Amino acid sequence: MTGSTEADARAALRARQGPGARYDAPLAPACELALARRGTAYFARVLNGLPDEAFAAPSRLPGWTRARVIAHVGYGARALARVVESVRTGADLPMYESEAARASELDLGASLPPRALRNLFRHAAVHLDVEWRDLSDAGWDGSGRGRDGAPLAVRATPWLRAREVWLHAVDLDGGGAVRDFPPDLLDRLLAELAAEAGVKAALAPTDRPGPPATGAGPKVSGRAADLVRWLSGRGMERLSGDLPDDLPTLPLPRDDG
């Protein structure tokens, strides 16, 4: 399809959708937004597969029920939406009022009935997506206040959301798996998690082209998904090599959102 044909098809689609439809700004981070939206749909699919009576059962996060994970993901979308909205409107909207308020909100959310938690996740995800779509090109270069009060670039919020929804879909222990992650997500997670975990090992993803290993230390081989699962503290299945002693442990959720 030629460029002009693609442009014509895009214009025709927008005409059919009408003047009320929202679109991302031309300079929005398209790849990160796509990963966040696909991850939201993936989390929703896993969530929809959980019966209500399973919400009170343990998740894969130590000490966290599935209900608490769902509440965390829902309130995380609201928090990131506040960051984006603060840039869009100029209002001073902190990501969280305080650590105490955030903890109290999460405790309350974890106690909500399943129907309320499903609605929380769905409505919060839509709200965040609307904030992204309403942001101008200039807005994408702005910064709001992160959890600790330090500046948080709006352009970083789609990637933070992508990390959260994909990994926590696995934590629901309802059929989500790292092997389902798209290749571009796995590659970025592999690089980031290796740096964050601080594991002294030469990582060798067997399903990726390029150098046989990256990093220094004993060689650890496996598919990219298996390496990501290990580096995020979610298991060490199907890995080979001299696994280092400083194995990552499963962390509590990152609070980018």
Short mmCIF file of C-alpha atoms in Angstrom, two decimals:
data_model
loop_
_atom_site.label_atom_id
_atom_site.label_comp_id
_atom_site.label_asym_id
_atom_site.label_seq_id
_atom_site.Cartn_x
_atom_site.Cartn_y
_atom_site.Cartn_z
CA MET A 1 0.00 0.00 0.00
CA THR A 2 1.46 3.36 -1.01
CA GLY A 3 1.78 6.30 1.34
CA SER A 4 -1.01 8.20 -0.39
CA THR A 5 -3.30 5.16 -0.23
CA GLU A 6 -2.59 4.77 3.49
CA ALA A 7 -3.33 8.45 4.06
CA ASP A 8 -6.57 8.16 2.12
CA ALA A 9 -7.60 5.09 4.13
CA ARG A 10 -6.78 6.86 7.39
CA ALA A 11 -8.79 9.91 6.34
CA ALA A 12 -11.74 7.74 5.35
CA LEU A 13 -11.63 5.93 8.71
CA ARG A 14 -11.63 9.21 10.62
CA ALA A 15 -14.53 10.45 8.55
CA ARG A 16 -16.52 7.34 9.44
CA GLN A 17 -15.64 7.67 13.13
CA GLY A 18 -16.96 11.21 13.24
CA PRO A 19 -15.81 14.45 14.88
CA GLY A 20 -16.04 13.04 18.42
CA ALA A 21 -13.28 10.46 17.88
CA ARG A 22 -9.94 11.04 19.59
CA TYR A 23 -6.51 10.46 18.06
CA ASP A 24 -2.98 10.57 19.38
CA ALA A 25 -0.95 13.68 18.63
CA PRO A 26 1.49 13.23 15.72
CA LEU A 27 4.52 13.35 18.04
CA ALA A 28 3.09 11.02 20.69
CA PRO A 29 5.26 7.95 21.50
CA ALA A 30 3.41 5.56 19.22
CA CYS A 31 5.36 2.38 20.02
CA GLU A 32 5.03 2.77 23.79
CA LEU A 33 1.34 3.66 23.52
CA ALA A 34 0.73 0.56 21.42
CA LEU A 35 2.46 -1.63 24.01
CA ALA A 36 0.46 -0.05 26.84
CA ARG A 37 -2.83 -0.54 25.01
CA ARG A 38 -2.05 -4.10 24.00
CA GLY A 39 -0.99 -4.82 27.56
CA THR A 40 -4.21 -3.36 28.91
CA ALA A 41 -6.19 -5.62 26.57
CA TYR A 42 -4.06 -8.60 27.66
CA PHE A 43 -4.59 -7.85 31.35
CA ALA A 44 -8.32 -7.48 30.69
CA ARG A 45 -8.41 -10.88 28.99
CA VAL A 46 -6.74 -12.58 31.95
CA LEU A 47 -8.97 -10.68 34.38
CA ASN A 48 -12.11 -11.64 32.47
CA GLY A 49 -11.09 -15.27 32.75
CA LEU A 50 -11.00 -15.14 36.54
CA PRO A 51 -14.21 -16.10 38.33
CA ASP A 52 -15.32 -13.78 41.11
CA GLU A 53 -14.52 -16.34 43.79
CA ALA A 54 -10.85 -16.38 42.69
CA PHE A 55 -10.22 -12.72 43.56
CA ALA A 56 -9.51 -13.44 47.23
CA ALA A 57 -6.94 -16.14 46.39
CA PRO A 58 -3.20 -15.41 46.48
CA SER A 59 -1.54 -13.91 43.43
CA ARG A 60 2.04 -14.60 42.43
CA LEU A 61 3.16 -11.54 44.41
CA PRO A 62 4.11 -12.51 47.97
CA GLY A 63 1.40 -11.49 50.41
CA TRP A 64 -0.85 -10.02 47.71
CA THR A 65 -4.25 -11.35 46.73
CA ARG A 66 -5.43 -11.14 43.15
CA ALA A 67 -7.85 -8.43 44.29
CA ARG A 68 -4.92 -6.34 45.54
CA VAL A 69 -3.08 -6.70 42.23
CA ILE A 70 -6.19 -5.62 40.32
CA ALA A 71 -6.68 -2.64 42.61
CA HIS A 72 -3.03 -1.67 42.20
CA VAL A 73 -3.30 -1.75 38.41
CA GLY A 74 -6.56 0.21 38.46
CA TYR A 75 -5.32 2.91 40.82
CA GLY A 76 -2.04 2.99 38.92
CA ALA A 77 -3.91 4.09 35.80
CA ARG A 78 -5.65 6.82 37.78
CA ALA A 79 -2.33 8.04 39.16
CA LEU A 80 -0.71 8.24 35.73
CA ALA A 81 -3.82 9.96 34.38
CA ARG A 82 -3.37 12.66 37.02
CA VAL A 83 0.20 13.23 35.84
CA VAL A 84 -0.93 13.58 32.24
CA GLU A 85 -3.93 15.74 33.16
CA SER A 86 -1.74 18.10 35.18
CA VAL A 87 0.33 18.81 32.08
CA ARG A 88 -2.69 19.08 29.80
CA THR A 89 -4.63 21.48 32.04
CA GLY A 90 -1.89 23.20 34.03
CA ALA A 91 -3.51 22.10 37.31
CA ASP A 92 -1.28 20.96 40.16
CA LEU A 93 -2.31 17.31 40.41
CA PRO A 94 0.18 15.14 42.32
CA MET A 95 0.42 11.51 41.40
CA TYR A 96 -0.52 10.71 45.01
CA GLU A 97 -1.55 13.04 47.83
CA SER A 98 0.75 11.18 50.20
CA GLU A 99 2.19 7.76 50.87
CA ALA A 100 -0.40 7.24 53.60
CA ALA A 101 -3.25 8.16 51.26
CA ARG A 102 -1.91 5.82 48.59
CA ALA A 103 -1.60 2.92 51.03
CA SER A 104 -5.09 3.55 52.37
CA GLU A 105 -6.52 3.65 48.86
CA LEU A 106 -4.89 0.34 47.98
CA ASP A 107 -6.13 -1.31 51.17
CA LEU A 108 -9.64 -0.14 50.39
CA GLY A 109 -9.38 -1.27 46.78
CA ALA A 110 -8.23 -4.74 47.78
CA SER A 111 -11.40 -5.10 49.86
CA LEU A 112 -13.81 -4.14 47.06
CA PRO A 113 -16.15 -6.78 45.63
CA PRO A 114 -15.14 -8.32 42.29
CA ARG A 115 -17.67 -6.34 40.26
CA ALA A 116 -16.33 -3.06 41.65
CA LEU A 117 -12.73 -4.09 40.93
CA ARG A 118 -13.59 -5.01 37.35
CA ASN A 119 -15.21 -1.60 36.91
CA LEU A 120 -12.25 0.15 38.53
CA PHE A 121 -9.82 -1.44 36.11
CA ARG A 122 -11.96 -0.77 33.05
CA HIS A 123 -12.89 2.84 33.84
CA ALA A 124 -9.39 3.82 34.98
CA ALA A 125 -7.85 2.38 31.80
CA VAL A 126 -10.29 4.34 29.63
CA HIS A 127 -9.62 7.55 31.58
CA LEU A 128 -5.86 7.22 31.12
CA ASP A 129 -6.25 6.51 27.41
CA VAL A 130 -8.47 9.57 26.97
CA GLU A 131 -5.87 11.73 28.72
CA TRP A 132 -3.19 10.43 26.38
CA ARG A 133 -5.32 11.06 23.30
CA ASP A 134 -6.21 14.60 24.40
CA LEU A 135 -2.57 15.58 24.90
CA SER A 136 -1.00 17.92 22.33
CA ASP A 137 2.45 17.53 20.80
CA ALA A 138 3.75 20.17 23.22
CA GLY A 139 2.11 18.37 26.13
CA TRP A 140 4.06 15.19 25.39
CA ASP A 141 7.25 17.11 26.19
CA GLY A 142 5.95 18.21 29.59
CA SER A 143 6.49 16.78 33.07
CA GLY A 144 4.20 16.28 36.04
CA ARG A 145 4.88 15.24 39.61
CA GLY A 146 5.79 11.62 40.19
CA ARG A 147 5.15 9.58 43.29
CA ASP A 148 8.06 11.11 45.20
CA GLY A 149 7.28 14.62 43.98
CA ALA A 150 10.14 14.61 41.48
CA PRO A 151 9.39 15.49 37.85
CA LEU A 152 7.94 12.63 35.80
CA ALA A 153 8.06 13.06 32.03
CA VAL A 154 4.67 12.52 30.44
CA ARG A 155 6.41 10.81 27.54
CA ALA A 156 7.53 8.10 29.98
CA THR A 157 4.02 7.25 31.18
CA PRO A 158 3.02 4.84 28.37
CA TRP A 159 6.10 2.71 28.93
CA LEU A 160 5.58 2.69 32.70
CA ARG A 161 2.01 1.56 32.11
CA ALA A 162 3.10 -1.09 29.62
CA ARG A 163 5.51 -2.62 32.13
CA GLU A 164 2.84 -2.64 34.79
CA VAL A 165 -0.03 -4.22 32.90
CA TRP A 166 1.98 -6.92 31.14
CA LEU A 167 3.90 -8.11 34.21
CA HIS A 168 0.91 -7.91 36.56
CA ALA A 169 -1.18 -9.91 34.10
CA VAL A 170 1.26 -12.73 34.88
CA ASP A 171 0.95 -12.04 38.61
CA LEU A 172 -2.80 -12.67 38.47
CA ASP A 173 -1.92 -16.36 38.07
CA GLY A 174 -4.81 -16.82 35.72
CA GLY A 175 -3.17 -17.93 32.52
CA GLY A 176 -0.99 -14.92 31.72
CA ALA A 177 2.56 -15.84 30.71
CA VAL A 178 5.73 -13.94 29.84
CA ARG A 179 6.02 -16.03 26.69
CA ASP A 180 2.94 -14.16 25.38
CA PHE A 181 4.74 -10.81 25.49
CA PRO A 182 5.49 -9.20 22.11
CA PRO A 183 9.15 -9.35 21.02
CA ASP A 184 9.77 -5.60 21.22
CA LEU A 185 8.45 -5.55 24.79
CA LEU A 186 10.64 -8.51 25.76
CA ASP A 187 13.76 -6.92 24.28
CA ARG A 188 13.26 -3.66 26.16
CA LEU A 189 12.37 -5.41 29.40
CA LEU A 190 15.42 -7.63 29.10
CA ALA A 191 17.74 -4.63 28.85
CA GLU A 192 16.05 -2.65 31.64
CA LEU A 193 15.60 -5.50 34.08
CA ALA A 194 19.18 -6.66 33.65
CA ALA A 195 20.37 -3.21 34.66
CA GLU A 196 17.88 -2.91 37.53
CA ALA A 197 18.45 -6.36 38.97
CA GLY A 198 22.22 -5.88 39.02
CA VAL A 199 22.79 -9.56 38.37
CA LYS A 200 26.39 -10.31 37.43
CA ALA A 201 25.84 -12.57 34.45
CA ALA A 202 26.32 -12.68 30.70
CA LEU A 203 22.79 -13.04 29.32
CA ALA A 204 22.42 -15.06 26.13
CA PRO A 205 18.90 -15.01 24.66
CA THR A 206 18.83 -18.07 22.41
CA ASP A 207 15.96 -16.81 20.26
CA ARG A 208 17.52 -13.48 19.35
CA PRO A 209 20.08 -12.67 16.66
CA GLY A 210 23.23 -10.78 17.43
CA PRO A 211 26.03 -11.31 19.96
CA PRO A 212 25.80 -14.60 21.87
CA ALA A 213 25.79 -12.87 25.26
CA THR A 214 25.64 -9.42 26.82
CA GLY A 215 27.07 -8.46 30.17
CA ALA A 216 29.91 -9.81 32.27
CA GLY A 217 30.02 -12.86 34.49
CA PRO A 218 28.82 -16.45 34.18
CA LYS A 219 26.78 -17.14 31.08
CA VAL A 220 23.04 -17.68 31.49
CA SER A 221 21.15 -18.86 28.42
CA GLY A 222 17.48 -19.13 27.61
CA ARG A 223 14.75 -17.67 25.48
CA ALA A 224 14.22 -13.95 25.96
CA ALA A 225 10.91 -14.60 27.73
CA ASP A 226 12.57 -16.97 30.19
CA LEU A 227 15.32 -14.46 30.92
CA VAL A 228 12.76 -11.70 31.49
CA ARG A 229 10.76 -13.95 33.81
CA TRP A 230 13.90 -14.66 35.82
CA LEU A 231 15.15 -11.06 35.91
CA SER A 232 11.75 -9.84 37.09
CA GLY A 233 11.80 -12.38 39.92
CA ARG A 234 9.02 -14.51 38.47
CA GLY A 235 10.75 -17.87 38.09
CA MET A 236 13.83 -19.43 36.51
CA GLU A 237 12.41 -22.17 34.35
CA ARG A 238 14.16 -23.33 31.18
CA LEU A 239 17.42 -21.50 31.84
CA SER A 240 20.87 -23.04 31.48
CA GLY A 241 24.38 -22.08 32.40
CA ASP A 242 26.13 -21.02 35.58
CA LEU A 243 23.30 -19.26 37.40
CA PRO A 244 24.79 -16.66 39.78
CA ASP A 245 24.11 -16.74 43.49
CA ASP A 246 22.51 -13.28 43.53
CA LEU A 247 19.24 -14.45 42.01
CA PRO A 248 16.52 -11.84 41.66
CA THR A 249 13.62 -12.22 44.07
CA LEU A 250 10.07 -11.33 43.21
CA PRO A 251 9.66 -7.62 43.97
CA LEU A 252 6.54 -5.89 45.12
CA PRO A 253 5.06 -3.76 42.36
CA ARG A 254 7.07 -0.86 40.99
CA ASP A 255 5.18 2.25 41.83
CA ASP A 256 5.55 4.16 38.62
CA GLY A 257 1.77 3.95 38.62
#
